[in-house]
PDB file of C-alpha atoms in Angstrom:
ATOM      1  CA  MET B 796      12.287 -47.880  -0.080  1.00 51.00           C
ATOM      2  CA  ARG B 797      15.925 -47.365   1.718  1.00 50.00           C
ATOM      3  CA  ARG B 798      17.239 -46.164  -1.191  1.00 50.00           C
ATOM      4  CA  SER B 799      14.428 -43.565  -2.289  1.00 48.00           C
ATOM      5  CA  PHE B 800      14.990 -41.802   1.159  1.00 43.00           C
ATOM      6  CA  ILE B 801      18.883 -42.153   0.510  1.00 47.00           C
ATOM      7  CA  LEU B 802      18.451 -40.569  -2.736  1.00 46.00           C
ATOM      8  CA  LEU B 803      15.928 -38.131  -1.472  1.00 44.00           C
ATOM      9  CA  GLY B 804      18.295 -36.866   1.556  1.00 48.00           C
ATOM     10  CA  ALA B 805      21.352 -36.557  -1.328  1.00 47.00           C
ATOM     11  CA  ILE B 806      19.253 -34.287  -3.371  1.00 46.00           C
ATOM     12  CA  LEU B 807      18.370 -31.807  -0.364  1.00 47.00           C
ATOM     13  CA  LEU B 808      21.991 -32.106   0.701  1.00 44.00           C
ATOM     14  CA  ILE B 809      23.110 -31.036  -2.827  1.00 44.00           C
ATOM     15  CA  GLN B 810      20.287 -28.184  -2.564  1.00 49.00           C
ATOM     16  CA  LEU B 811      21.872 -27.015   0.802  1.00 44.00           C
ATOM     17  CA  LEU B 812      25.053 -27.028  -0.260  1.00 42.00           C
ATOM     18  CA  ALA B 813      24.344 -24.900  -3.925  1.00 44.00           C
ATOM     19  CA  VAL B 814      22.116 -22.471  -1.313  1.00 43.00           C
ATOM     20  CA  ALA B 815      25.406 -22.154   1.011  1.00 45.00           C
ATOM     21  CA  GLY B 816      27.688 -21.653  -2.152  1.00 45.00           C
ATOM     22  CA  LEU B 817      25.229 -18.755  -3.592  1.00 40.00           C
ATOM     23  CA  ALA B 818      25.430 -17.044  -0.420  1.00 43.00           C
ATOM     24  CA  GLN B 819      28.964 -17.609  -0.040  1.00 50.00           C
ATOM     25  CA  GLN B 820      29.536 -15.838  -3.425  1.00 58.00           C
ATOM     26  CA  ASP B 821      27.725 -12.777  -2.749  1.00 78.00           C
ATOM     27  CA  ARG B 822      30.057 -10.105  -3.431  1.00 84.00           C
ATOM     28  CA  LEU B 823      28.880  -7.626  -1.576  1.00 89.00           C
ATOM     29  CA  GLN B 824      27.410  -8.643   1.783  1.00 89.00           C
ATOM     30  CA  GLY B 825      29.576  -8.647   4.869  1.00 90.00           C
ATOM     31  CA  ARG B 826      31.771  -5.994   6.860  1.00 92.00           C
ATOM     32  CA  TRP B 827      34.436  -3.565   5.198  1.00 92.00           C
ATOM     33  CA  GLU B 828      36.717  -1.829   7.087  1.00 93.00           C
ATOM     34  CA  GLY B 829      39.001   0.999   6.281  1.00 90.00           C
ATOM     35  CA  THR B 830      39.720   4.686   6.058  1.00 89.00           C
ATOM     36  CA  ALA B 831      37.503   7.577   4.855  1.00 87.00           C
ATOM     37  CA  LYS B 832      39.629  11.200   3.801  1.00 85.00           C
ATOM     38  CA  SER B 833      38.451  14.804   3.489  1.00 77.00           C
ATOM     39  CA  PRO B 834      40.151  17.764   3.246  1.00 66.00           C
ATOM     40  CA  GLN B 835      39.889  17.955   7.220  1.00 63.00           C
ATOM     41  CA  GLY B 836      41.901  14.275   7.506  1.00 70.00           C
ATOM     42  CA  GLU B 837      41.991  10.805   7.229  1.00 79.00           C
ATOM     43  CA  ARG B 838      39.464   8.585  10.043  1.00 82.00           C
ATOM     44  CA  PRO B 839      38.600   4.984   9.739  1.00 88.00           C
ATOM     45  CA  ALA B 840      35.525   3.627   8.088  1.00 88.00           C
ATOM     46  CA  THR B 841      33.213   0.827   7.970  1.00 91.00           C
ATOM     47  CA  VAL B 842      30.472  -0.480   6.111  1.00 92.00           C
ATOM     48  CA  ILE B 843      28.152  -3.095   6.306  1.00 93.00           C
ATOM     49  CA  PHE B 844      26.117  -4.998   3.690  1.00 92.00           C
ATOM     50  CA  LYS B 845      23.385  -7.397   4.292  1.00 91.00           C
ATOM     51  CA  ARG B 846      21.175  -9.080   1.577  1.00 87.00           C
ATOM     52  CA  ASP B 847      17.181  -9.615   2.515  1.00 82.00           C
ATOM     53  CA  SER B 848      15.385 -12.657   1.388  1.00 70.00           C
ATOM     54  CA  ASP B 849      13.884 -10.442  -1.431  1.00 71.00           C
ATOM     55  CA  ALA B 850      17.498  -9.877  -3.268  1.00 73.00           C
ATOM     56  CA  ALA B 851      17.972  -6.082  -1.676  1.00 87.00           C
ATOM     57  CA  TYR B 852      20.514  -4.804   0.289  1.00 90.00           C
ATOM     58  CA  THR B 853      20.338  -3.270   3.450  1.00 90.00           C
ATOM     59  CA  GLY B 854      23.638  -1.682   5.832  1.00 91.00           C
ATOM     60  CA  THR B 855      25.428   1.090   7.489  1.00 91.00           C
ATOM     61  CA  ILE B 856      27.928   3.479   7.252  1.00 91.00           C
ATOM     62  CA  THR B 857      30.536   5.260   9.681  1.00 84.00           C
ATOM     63  CA  GLY B 858      33.516   7.327   8.839  1.00 71.00           C
ATOM     64  CA  LEU B 859      32.951  11.084   8.075  1.00 66.00           C
ATOM     65  CA  GLN B 860      29.005  10.740   9.062  1.00 62.00           C
ATOM     66  CA  GLY B 861      27.417   8.365  11.438  1.00 62.00           C
ATOM     67  CA  PRO B 862      26.837   5.538  11.785  1.00 79.00           C
ATOM     68  CA  ILE B 863      23.732   6.272   9.555  1.00 84.00           C
ATOM     69  CA  THR B 864      21.726   3.780   7.692  1.00 89.00           C
ATOM     70  CA  PHE B 865      21.499   3.471   4.060  1.00 90.00           C
ATOM     71  CA  LYS B 866      18.281   4.949   2.867  1.00 90.00           C
ATOM     72  CA  GLU B 867      19.104   3.261  -0.683  1.00 91.00           C
ATOM     73  CA  ILE B 868      21.346   0.823  -2.264  1.00 92.00           C
ATOM     74  CA  LYS B 869      21.411  -0.482  -6.172  1.00 92.00           C
ATOM     75  CA  VAL B 870      24.098  -2.650  -7.655  1.00 91.00           C
ATOM     76  CA  ASP B 871      25.004  -2.948 -11.249  1.00 90.00           C
ATOM     77  CA  GLY B 872      27.708  -5.225 -11.848  1.00 89.00           C
ATOM     78  CA  ASP B 873      30.527  -3.849 -10.053  1.00 91.00           C
ATOM     79  CA  GLN B 874      29.147  -0.808  -9.392  1.00 93.00           C
ATOM     80  CA  VAL B 875      27.090  -0.006  -6.127  1.00 93.00           C
ATOM     81  CA  ILE B 876      25.060   3.489  -5.710  1.00 93.00           C
ATOM     82  CA  ALA B 877      23.758   4.241  -2.254  1.00 93.00           C
ATOM     83  CA  ASN B 878      22.204   7.265  -0.734  1.00 91.00           C
ATOM     84  CA  ALA B 879      21.735   7.964   3.010  1.00 89.00           C
ATOM     85  CA  GLU B 880      20.322  10.962   4.964  1.00 85.00           C
ATOM     86  CA  VAL B 881      21.439  12.617   7.914  1.00 79.00           C
ATOM     87  CA  ASP B 882      20.113  15.560  10.400  1.00 72.00           C
ATOM     88  CA  SER B 883      22.578  18.761  11.221  1.00 66.00           C
ATOM     89  CA  PRO B 884      21.415  21.260  13.852  1.00 55.00           C
ATOM     90  CA  GLN B 885      22.773  24.149  11.192  1.00 56.00           C
ATOM     91  CA  ALA B 886      21.642  22.938   7.880  1.00 60.00           C
ATOM     92  CA  GLY B 887      18.539  20.935   8.429  1.00 65.00           C
ATOM     93  CA  ARG B 888      18.172  17.258   6.742  1.00 74.00           C
ATOM     94  CA  LEU B 889      20.953  16.468   4.265  1.00 80.00           C
ATOM     95  CA  VAL B 890      21.388  13.916   1.548  1.00 87.00           C
ATOM     96  CA  VAL B 891      24.625  11.958   1.376  1.00 88.00           C
ATOM     97  CA  ASN B 892      25.383  10.216  -2.310  1.00 91.00           C
ATOM     98  CA  TYR B 893      27.576   7.523  -2.241  1.00 93.00           C
ATOM     99  CA  LYS B 894      29.435   5.784  -5.059  1.00 94.00           C
ATOM    100  CA  PHE B 895      31.601   2.518  -5.051  1.00 95.00           C
ATOM    101  CA  VAL B 896      33.506   0.094  -6.867  1.00 93.00           C
ATOM    102  CA  LEU B 897      34.052  -3.692  -5.963  1.00 91.00           C
ATOM    103  CA  GLN B 898      37.326  -5.074  -6.672  1.00 90.00           C
ATOM    104  CA  GLY B 899      37.478  -8.373  -5.394  1.00 86.00           C
ATOM    105  CA  GLU B 900      38.104  -8.113  -1.716  1.00 90.00           C
ATOM    106  CA  ALA B 901      38.204  -4.139  -1.953  1.00 93.00           C
ATOM    107  CA  LEU B 902      35.659  -1.286  -2.228  1.00 93.00           C
ATOM    108  CA  LYS B 903      36.995   2.017  -3.294  1.00 93.00           C
ATOM    109  CA  GLY B 904      34.421   4.901  -3.621  1.00 91.00           C
ATOM    110  CA  GLU B 905      33.589   8.345  -2.734  1.00 91.00           C
ATOM    111  CA  GLY B 906      31.231  10.381  -1.103  1.00 88.00           C
ATOM    112  CA  ALA B 907      29.380  13.886  -1.718  1.00 86.00           C
ATOM    113  CA  VAL B 908      26.962  15.781   0.637  1.00 82.00           C
ATOM    114  CA  GLU B 909      25.868  19.706  -0.636  1.00 80.00           C
ATOM    115  CA  VAL B 910      25.792  22.027   2.598  1.00 72.00           C
ATOM    116  CA  GLY B 911      24.566  25.742   1.424  1.00 64.00           C
ATOM    117  CA  GLY B 912      24.831  25.613  -1.899  1.00 65.00           C
ATOM    118  CA  GLN B 913      28.810  23.857  -1.513  1.00 69.00           C
ATOM    119  CA  THR B 914      29.486  20.404  -2.199  1.00 75.00           C
ATOM    120  CA  TYR B 915      31.521  18.429   0.085  1.00 77.00           C
ATOM    121  CA  SER B 916      33.710  15.268  -1.500  1.00 83.00           C
ATOM    122  CA  PHE B 917      35.092  12.633   0.243  1.00 85.00           C
ATOM    123  CA  THR B 918      36.470   9.105  -0.844  1.00 90.00           C
ATOM    124  CA  TYR B 919      36.380   5.430   1.060  1.00 93.00           C
ATOM    125  CA  ASP B 920      39.193   2.890   0.748  1.00 92.00           C
ATOM    126  CA  LEU B 921      37.881  -0.435   2.234  1.00 94.00           C
ATOM    127  CA  LYS B 922      38.650  -4.087   2.546  1.00 93.00           C
ATOM    128  CA  ARG B 923      36.202  -6.600   3.122  1.00 91.00           C
ATOM    129  CA  VAL B 924      36.995  -8.618   6.745  1.00 89.00           C
ATOM    130  CA  SER B 925      34.070 -10.929   7.292  1.00 78.00           C
ATOM    131  CA  ALA B 926      31.338 -12.133   4.967  1.00 70.00           C
ATOM    132  CA  ALA B 927      28.452 -12.118   7.767  1.00 62.00           C
ATOM    133  CA  THR B 928      26.924  -9.874   9.497  1.00 53.00           C
ATOM    134  CA  THR B 929      25.022  -9.771  12.650  1.00 47.00           C
ATOM    135  CA  THR B 930      22.021  -8.187  14.034  1.00 44.00           C
ATOM    136  CA  GLN B 931      24.221  -5.730  16.327  1.00 45.00           C
ATOM    137  CA  GLU B 932      26.225  -4.659  13.764  1.00 46.00           C
ATOM    138  CA  GLN B 933      22.938  -3.841  11.778  1.00 44.00           C
ATOM    139  CA  ARG B 934      21.542  -1.872  14.611  1.00 47.00           C
ATOM    140  CA  THR B 935      21.477   1.641  14.537  1.00 42.00           C
ATOM    141  CA  SER B 936      19.237   4.738  15.372  1.00 39.00           C
ATOM    142  CA  SER B 937      16.448   5.541  13.127  1.00 41.00           C
ATOM    143  CA  ARG B 938      17.498   9.449  13.430  1.00 44.00           C
ATOM    144  CA  PRO B 939      21.061   9.556  13.238  1.00 47.00           C
ATOM    145  CA  VAL B 940      23.103  12.479  14.060  1.00 44.00           C
ATOM    146  CA  VAL B 941      26.201  13.983  12.492  1.00 47.00           C
ATOM    147  CA  PRO B 942      29.476  14.289  14.942  1.00 48.00           C
ATOM    148  CA  GLN B 943      29.730  17.800  14.598  1.00 48.00           C
ATOM    149  CA  PRO B 944      33.181  19.842  13.995  1.00 48.00           C
ATOM    150  CA  GLN B 945      35.155  20.808  17.554  1.00 59.00           C
ATOM    151  CA  GLN B 946      37.180  24.037  16.263  1.00 79.00           C
ATOM    152  CA  LYS B 947      38.697  25.774  19.072  1.00 86.00           C
ATOM    153  CA  GLN B 948      36.818  28.850  20.321  1.00 91.00           C
ATOM    154  CA  SER B 949      39.819  31.590  19.245  1.00 92.00           C
ATOM    155  CA  LEU B 950      40.330  34.464  16.711  1.00 94.00           C
ATOM    156  CA  ASP B 951      42.875  32.332  15.152  1.00 93.00           C
ATOM    157  CA  TYR B 952      40.089  30.486  13.786  1.00 94.00           C
ATOM    158  CA  PHE B 953      39.471  33.241  11.138  1.00 95.00           C
ATOM    159  CA  VAL B 954      43.024  34.487  10.680  1.00 94.00           C
ATOM    160  CA  GLY B 955      43.913  34.234   6.923  1.00 94.00           C
ATOM    161  CA  GLN B 956      41.675  34.873   3.486  1.00 95.00           C
ATOM    162  CA  TRP B 957      38.005  33.656   2.855  1.00 96.00           C
ATOM    163  CA  THR B 958      36.104  33.253  -0.325  1.00 95.00           C
ATOM    164  CA  PHE B 959      32.461  33.473   0.227  1.00 95.00           C
ATOM    165  CA  LYS B 960      28.893  33.491  -1.925  1.00 93.00           C
ATOM    166  CA  TRP B 961      25.510  35.071  -0.394  1.00 93.00           C
ATOM    167  CA  VAL B 962      22.499  34.521  -1.944  1.00 92.00           C
ATOM    168  CA  GLY B 963      19.573  36.678  -0.335  1.00 91.00           C
ATOM    169  CA  ARG B 964      16.492  39.074  -0.511  1.00 90.00           C
ATOM    170  CA  GLU B 965      16.349  42.446  -1.229  1.00 89.00           C
ATOM    171  CA  SER B 966      15.930  44.674   1.616  1.00 88.00           C
ATOM    172  CA  ALA B 967      16.519  48.245   3.626  1.00 84.00           C
ATOM    173  CA  LEU B 968      20.169  46.530   4.116  1.00 84.00           C
ATOM    174  CA  GLY B 969      20.908  46.260   0.187  1.00 80.00           C
ATOM    175  CA  ALA B 970      20.054  44.862  -2.994  1.00 80.00           C
ATOM    176  CA  GLY B 971      19.249  40.857  -3.156  1.00 84.00           C
ATOM    177  CA  GLY B 972      20.434  38.421  -5.740  1.00 89.00           C
ATOM    178  CA  ARG B 973      23.956  37.068  -5.676  1.00 92.00           C
ATOM    179  CA  ARG B 974      27.201  38.315  -4.205  1.00 92.00           C
ATOM    180  CA  GLU B 975      30.504  37.067  -4.087  1.00 94.00           C
ATOM    181  CA  GLY B 976      33.868  38.378  -3.010  1.00 95.00           C
ATOM    182  CA  MET B 977      36.722  38.107  -0.698  1.00 96.00           C
ATOM    183  CA  THR B 978      36.931  38.485   3.186  1.00 96.00           C
ATOM    184  CA  THR B 979      40.841  38.674   4.726  1.00 96.00           C
ATOM    185  CA  PHE B 980      41.304  38.722   8.781  1.00 96.00           C
ATOM    186  CA  LYS B 981      44.381  39.774  10.335  1.00 95.00           C
ATOM    187  CA  LEU B 982      45.410  39.818  14.009  1.00 94.00           C
ATOM    188  CA  ALA B 983      45.599  43.575  14.769  1.00 88.00           C
ATOM    189  CA  PRO B 984      48.992  44.607  16.649  1.00 86.00           C
ATOM    190  CA  GLY B 985      48.598  42.890  19.882  1.00 82.00           C
ATOM    191  CA  GLY B 986      46.976  40.050  19.022  1.00 81.00           C
ATOM    192  CA  LYS B 987      43.546  40.914  20.797  1.00 86.00           C
ATOM    193  CA  THR B 988      41.166  42.265  17.977  1.00 94.00           C
ATOM    194  CA  LEU B 989      40.872  41.044  14.674  1.00 95.00           C
ATOM    195  CA  GLU B 990      40.751  43.659  11.520  1.00 95.00           C
ATOM    196  CA  SER B 991      38.589  42.110   8.646  1.00 95.00           C
ATOM    197  CA  HIS B 992      38.174  43.641   4.899  1.00 95.00           C
ATOM    198  CA  THR B 993      36.074  42.726   2.665  1.00 95.00           C
ATOM    199  CA  ASP B 994      36.074  42.892  -1.285  1.00 95.00           C
ATOM    200  CA  GLY B 995      32.835  42.405  -2.888  1.00 93.00           C
ATOM    201  CA  LYS B 996      30.734  42.190  -6.109  1.00 93.00           C
ATOM    202  CA  SER B 997      26.929  42.440  -6.310  1.00 90.00           C
ATOM    203  CA  GLU B 998      24.459  42.866  -9.311  1.00 86.00           C
ATOM    204  CA  GLU B 999      24.789  46.703  -8.343  1.00 86.00           C
ATOM    205  CA  GLY B1000      28.812  46.797  -8.571  1.00 90.00           C
ATOM    206  CA  SER B1001      31.786  46.229  -6.353  1.00 92.00           C
ATOM    207  CA  TYR B1002      31.535  47.110  -2.597  1.00 90.00           C
ATOM    208  CA  GLN B1003      33.853  47.031   0.598  1.00 92.00           C
ATOM    209  CA  GLU B1004      32.970  46.309   4.331  1.00 93.00           C
ATOM    210  CA  SER B1005      34.879  46.114   7.355  1.00 94.00           C
ATOM    211  CA  ALA B1006      35.087  45.289  10.776  1.00 95.00           C
ATOM    212  CA  LEU B1007      36.579  45.533  14.240  1.00 95.00           C
ATOM    213  CA  ILE B1008      36.510  42.326  16.196  1.00 96.00           C
ATOM    214  CA  GLY B1009      37.157  41.340  19.747  1.00 95.00           C
ATOM    215  CA  PHE B1010      37.119  38.145  21.443  1.00 95.00           C
ATOM    216  CA  ASP B1011      36.701  37.269  25.607  1.00 94.00           C
ATOM    217  CA  GLU B1012      38.551  34.224  25.972  1.00 91.00           C
ATOM    218  CA  ALA B1013      36.673  33.644  29.563  1.00 92.00           C
ATOM    219  CA  THR B1014      33.112  34.166  28.471  1.00 94.00           C
ATOM    220  CA  LYS B1015      33.710  33.121  24.993  1.00 94.00           C
ATOM    221  CA  MET B1016      31.758  36.154  23.776  1.00 95.00           C
ATOM    222  CA  LEU B1017      32.784  37.777  20.419  1.00 95.00           C
ATOM    223  CA  SER B1018      32.170  41.603  20.104  1.00 95.00           C
ATOM    224  CA  PHE B1019      31.802  43.111  16.578  1.00 93.00           C
ATOM    225  CA  SER B1020      31.721  46.676  15.059  1.00 94.00           C
ATOM    226  CA  GLU B1021      31.152  46.431  11.776  1.00 92.00           C
ATOM    227  CA  ARG B1022      31.118  49.512   8.591  1.00 87.00           C
ATOM    228  CA  LEU B1023      28.387  48.131   6.190  1.00 80.00           C
ATOM    229  CA  ARG B1024      28.231  50.880   3.106  1.00 72.00           C
ATOM    230  CA  ASN B1025      26.859  53.469   5.211  1.00 78.00           C
ATOM    231  CA  LEU B1026      25.554  51.881   7.842  1.00 84.00           C
ATOM    232  CA  GLN B1027      27.666  51.166  11.394  1.00 89.00           C
ATOM    233  CA  ILE B1028      26.517  47.726  13.082  1.00 91.00           C
ATOM    234  CA  THR B1029      27.575  46.619  16.502  1.00 94.00           C
ATOM    235  CA  SER B1030      26.691  43.111  18.033  1.00 94.00           C
ATOM    236  CA  LYS B1031      27.699  40.493  20.404  1.00 95.00           C
ATOM    237  CA  GLY B1032      28.099  36.995  19.424  1.00 94.00           C
ATOM    238  CA  ASP B1033      27.924  33.796  21.669  1.00 95.00           C
ATOM    239  CA  TRP B1034      30.570  31.380  20.741  1.00 94.00           C
ATOM    240  CA  THR B1035      30.070  28.851  23.638  1.00 90.00           C
ATOM    241  CA  SER B1036      29.337  26.409  21.526  1.00 86.00           C
ATOM    242  CA  PRO B1037      32.103  25.362  19.774  1.00 85.00           C
ATOM    243  CA  ILE B1038      30.008  24.478  16.245  1.00 84.00           C
ATOM    244  CA  SER B1039      28.068  27.917  15.866  1.00 89.00           C
ATOM    245  CA  ILE B1040      28.193  31.795  17.192  1.00 94.00           C
ATOM    246  CA  ARG B1041      24.826  33.122  17.620  1.00 93.00           C
ATOM    247  CA  PHE B1042      24.674  36.743  17.561  1.00 94.00           C
ATOM    248  CA  SER B1043      22.615  39.531  19.520  1.00 92.00           C
ATOM    249  CA  ILE B1044      22.711  42.929  17.150  1.00 92.00           C
ATOM    250  CA  ASP B1045      21.456  46.107  18.066  1.00 92.00           C
ATOM    251  CA  PRO B1046      18.505  47.558  16.349  1.00 92.00           C
ATOM    252  CA  ILE B1047      19.544  49.503  12.870  1.00 90.00           C
ATOM    253  CA  LYS B1048      18.407  52.720  11.719  1.00 90.00           C
ATOM    254  CA  VAL B1049      17.446  52.946   8.134  1.00 87.00           C
ATOM    255  CA  ARG B1050      15.639  55.971   7.182  1.00 83.00           C
ATOM    256  CA  LYS B1051      12.427  55.677   9.144  1.00 86.00           C
ATOM    257  CA  GLN B1052      12.952  52.114   9.033  1.00 88.00           C
ATOM    258  CA  THR B1053      13.811  50.203  12.712  1.00 92.00           C
ATOM    259  CA  LEU B1054      15.340  46.943  11.469  1.00 92.00           C
ATOM    260  CA  GLN B1055      16.300  43.779  13.574  1.00 93.00           C
ATOM    261  CA  LEU B1056      18.864  41.014  12.304  1.00 93.00           C
ATOM    262  CA  LYS B1057      19.586  38.012  13.525  1.00 93.00           C
ATOM    263  CA  ARG B1058      22.754  36.643  12.493  1.00 94.00           C
ATOM    264  CA  THR B1059      24.137  32.634  13.153  1.00 94.00           C
ATOM    265  CA  ILE B1060      27.778  31.266  12.174  1.00 93.00           C
ATOM    266  CA  ALA B1061      27.849  27.932  11.969  1.00 90.00           C
ATOM    267  CA  ILE B1062      31.413  26.285  12.272  1.00 89.00           C
ATOM    268  CA  ILE B1063      31.175  23.769   9.362  1.00 84.00           C
ATOM    269  CA  SER B1064      34.950  22.622   9.363  1.00 85.00           C
ATOM    270  CA  ALA B1065      38.382  24.331   9.770  1.00 86.00           C
ATOM    271  CA  TYR B1066      38.031  25.623   6.161  1.00 88.00           C
ATOM    272  CA  SER B1067      34.659  26.555   6.019  1.00 91.00           C
ATOM    273  CA  PHE B1068      31.549  28.220   7.880  1.00 92.00           C
ATOM    274  CA  THR B1069      28.362  29.816   6.523  1.00 92.00           C
ATOM    275  CA  VAL B1070      26.277  32.959   7.949  1.00 93.00           C
ATOM    276  CA  THR B1071      23.079  32.759   7.869  1.00 92.00           C
ATOM    277  CA  GLU B1072      20.746  35.972   8.877  1.00 93.00           C
ATOM    278  CA  GLU B1073      17.144  36.987   9.455  1.00 93.00           C
ATOM    279  CA  LEU B1074      15.337  40.321   9.476  1.00 93.00           C
ATOM    280  CA  SER B1075      12.695  42.083  11.009  1.00 93.00           C
ATOM    281  CA  GLU B1076      11.342  44.950  10.096  1.00 91.00           C
ATOM    282  CA  ASP B1077       9.607  47.969  12.266  1.00 91.00           C
ATOM    283  CA  GLY B1078       8.990  45.112  14.229  1.00 89.00           C
ATOM    284  CA  GLY B1079       7.307  42.220  12.463  1.00 90.00           C
ATOM    285  CA  PRO B1080       8.390  38.647  11.852  1.00 91.00           C
ATOM    286  CA  PHE B1081      11.772  37.386  11.462  1.00 89.00           C
ATOM    287  CA  VAL B1082      12.352  36.068   7.608  1.00 90.00           C
ATOM    288  CA  ARG B1083      14.944  34.826   5.980  1.00 90.00           C
ATOM    289  CA  LEU B1084      17.126  37.610   4.545  1.00 92.00           C
ATOM    290  CA  GLY B1085      20.182  35.348   3.158  1.00 92.00           C
ATOM    291  CA  GLN B1086      23.224  33.135   3.524  1.00 92.00           C
ATOM    292  CA  ALA B1087      26.573  32.783   2.860  1.00 93.00           C
ATOM    293  CA  ILE B1088      29.274  30.312   2.689  1.00 93.00           C
ATOM    294  CA  PHE B1089      32.700  30.629   3.433  1.00 94.00           C
ATOM    295  CA  SER B1090      35.891  28.562   2.172  1.00 93.00           C
ATOM    296  CA  LYS B1091      39.496  29.082   3.221  1.00 91.00           C
ATOM    297  CA  ALA B1092      41.758  30.437   0.175  1.00 85.00           C
ATOM    298  CA  GLU B1093      44.799  31.102   2.528  1.00 58.00           C
ATOM    299  CA  SER B1094      45.100  29.216   5.720  1.00 47.00           C
ATOM    300  CA  ARG B1095      48.650  31.058   6.796  1.00 43.00           C
ATOM    301  CA  ARG B1096      48.631  33.612   9.219  1.00 38.00           C
ATOM    302  CA  GLN B1097      49.109  37.362   8.384  1.00 40.00           C
TER     303      GLN B1097
END
């Protein structure tokens, strides 16, 4: 009888060691630390993977966004595919897609997110620092918030050349469809105002636009005087928030119509901003007119 108990104990011990060995052999589970790189620079990053009892993985990631929780994780050999959702005040809910490759104790990969029709990519270079995970490390908010860029409110932000792509609908302000081109901003003599010139192409052909922009450093208010085709538009932009500029625009008279335009510039990064416009016709409800994304083509001061 005693031998039976000893034998049974030995079998149980072997089984426990085997289970522990399998847990230790999990190549993905644990904490990984390193860097995340994007055109805006390099930041520390941490990824945590945890394997559940049903062999599915959960985890979190920090770096350019986060901390955020992975929505789905798939593992195929050395390949790890994951995605997550983040909330952006300007663009709404965004999906971030990740692709990693396991290389021993290293985890390398990239992430990508689409904003306003343009894809932004960044890379991860991580090394395992611990095979264990804790409840505290896994605890995250159910609605993560993307850290917003903090660009200094200054006319210098715009100085340079920016390529743009605009997509919108037809209105009394012009044709719909797609437009693209180049806008050049340069400081006027004295450095107190900014001059802009746009060379664009639409489905109707080439066009040009211009504007004179002023900025009050104390109140963080912009003043715009724009020449759009045959229209003169004046507006003021509230730039008290570093992540967006909200404009109040004087009513526009086109033939017998009175148009009211809403415009918001969202500062995505030092190299990108979006412009979203809504239009009300003759006192009607505001509807989306169009959206443009601007990307820095030349950063040098002109």
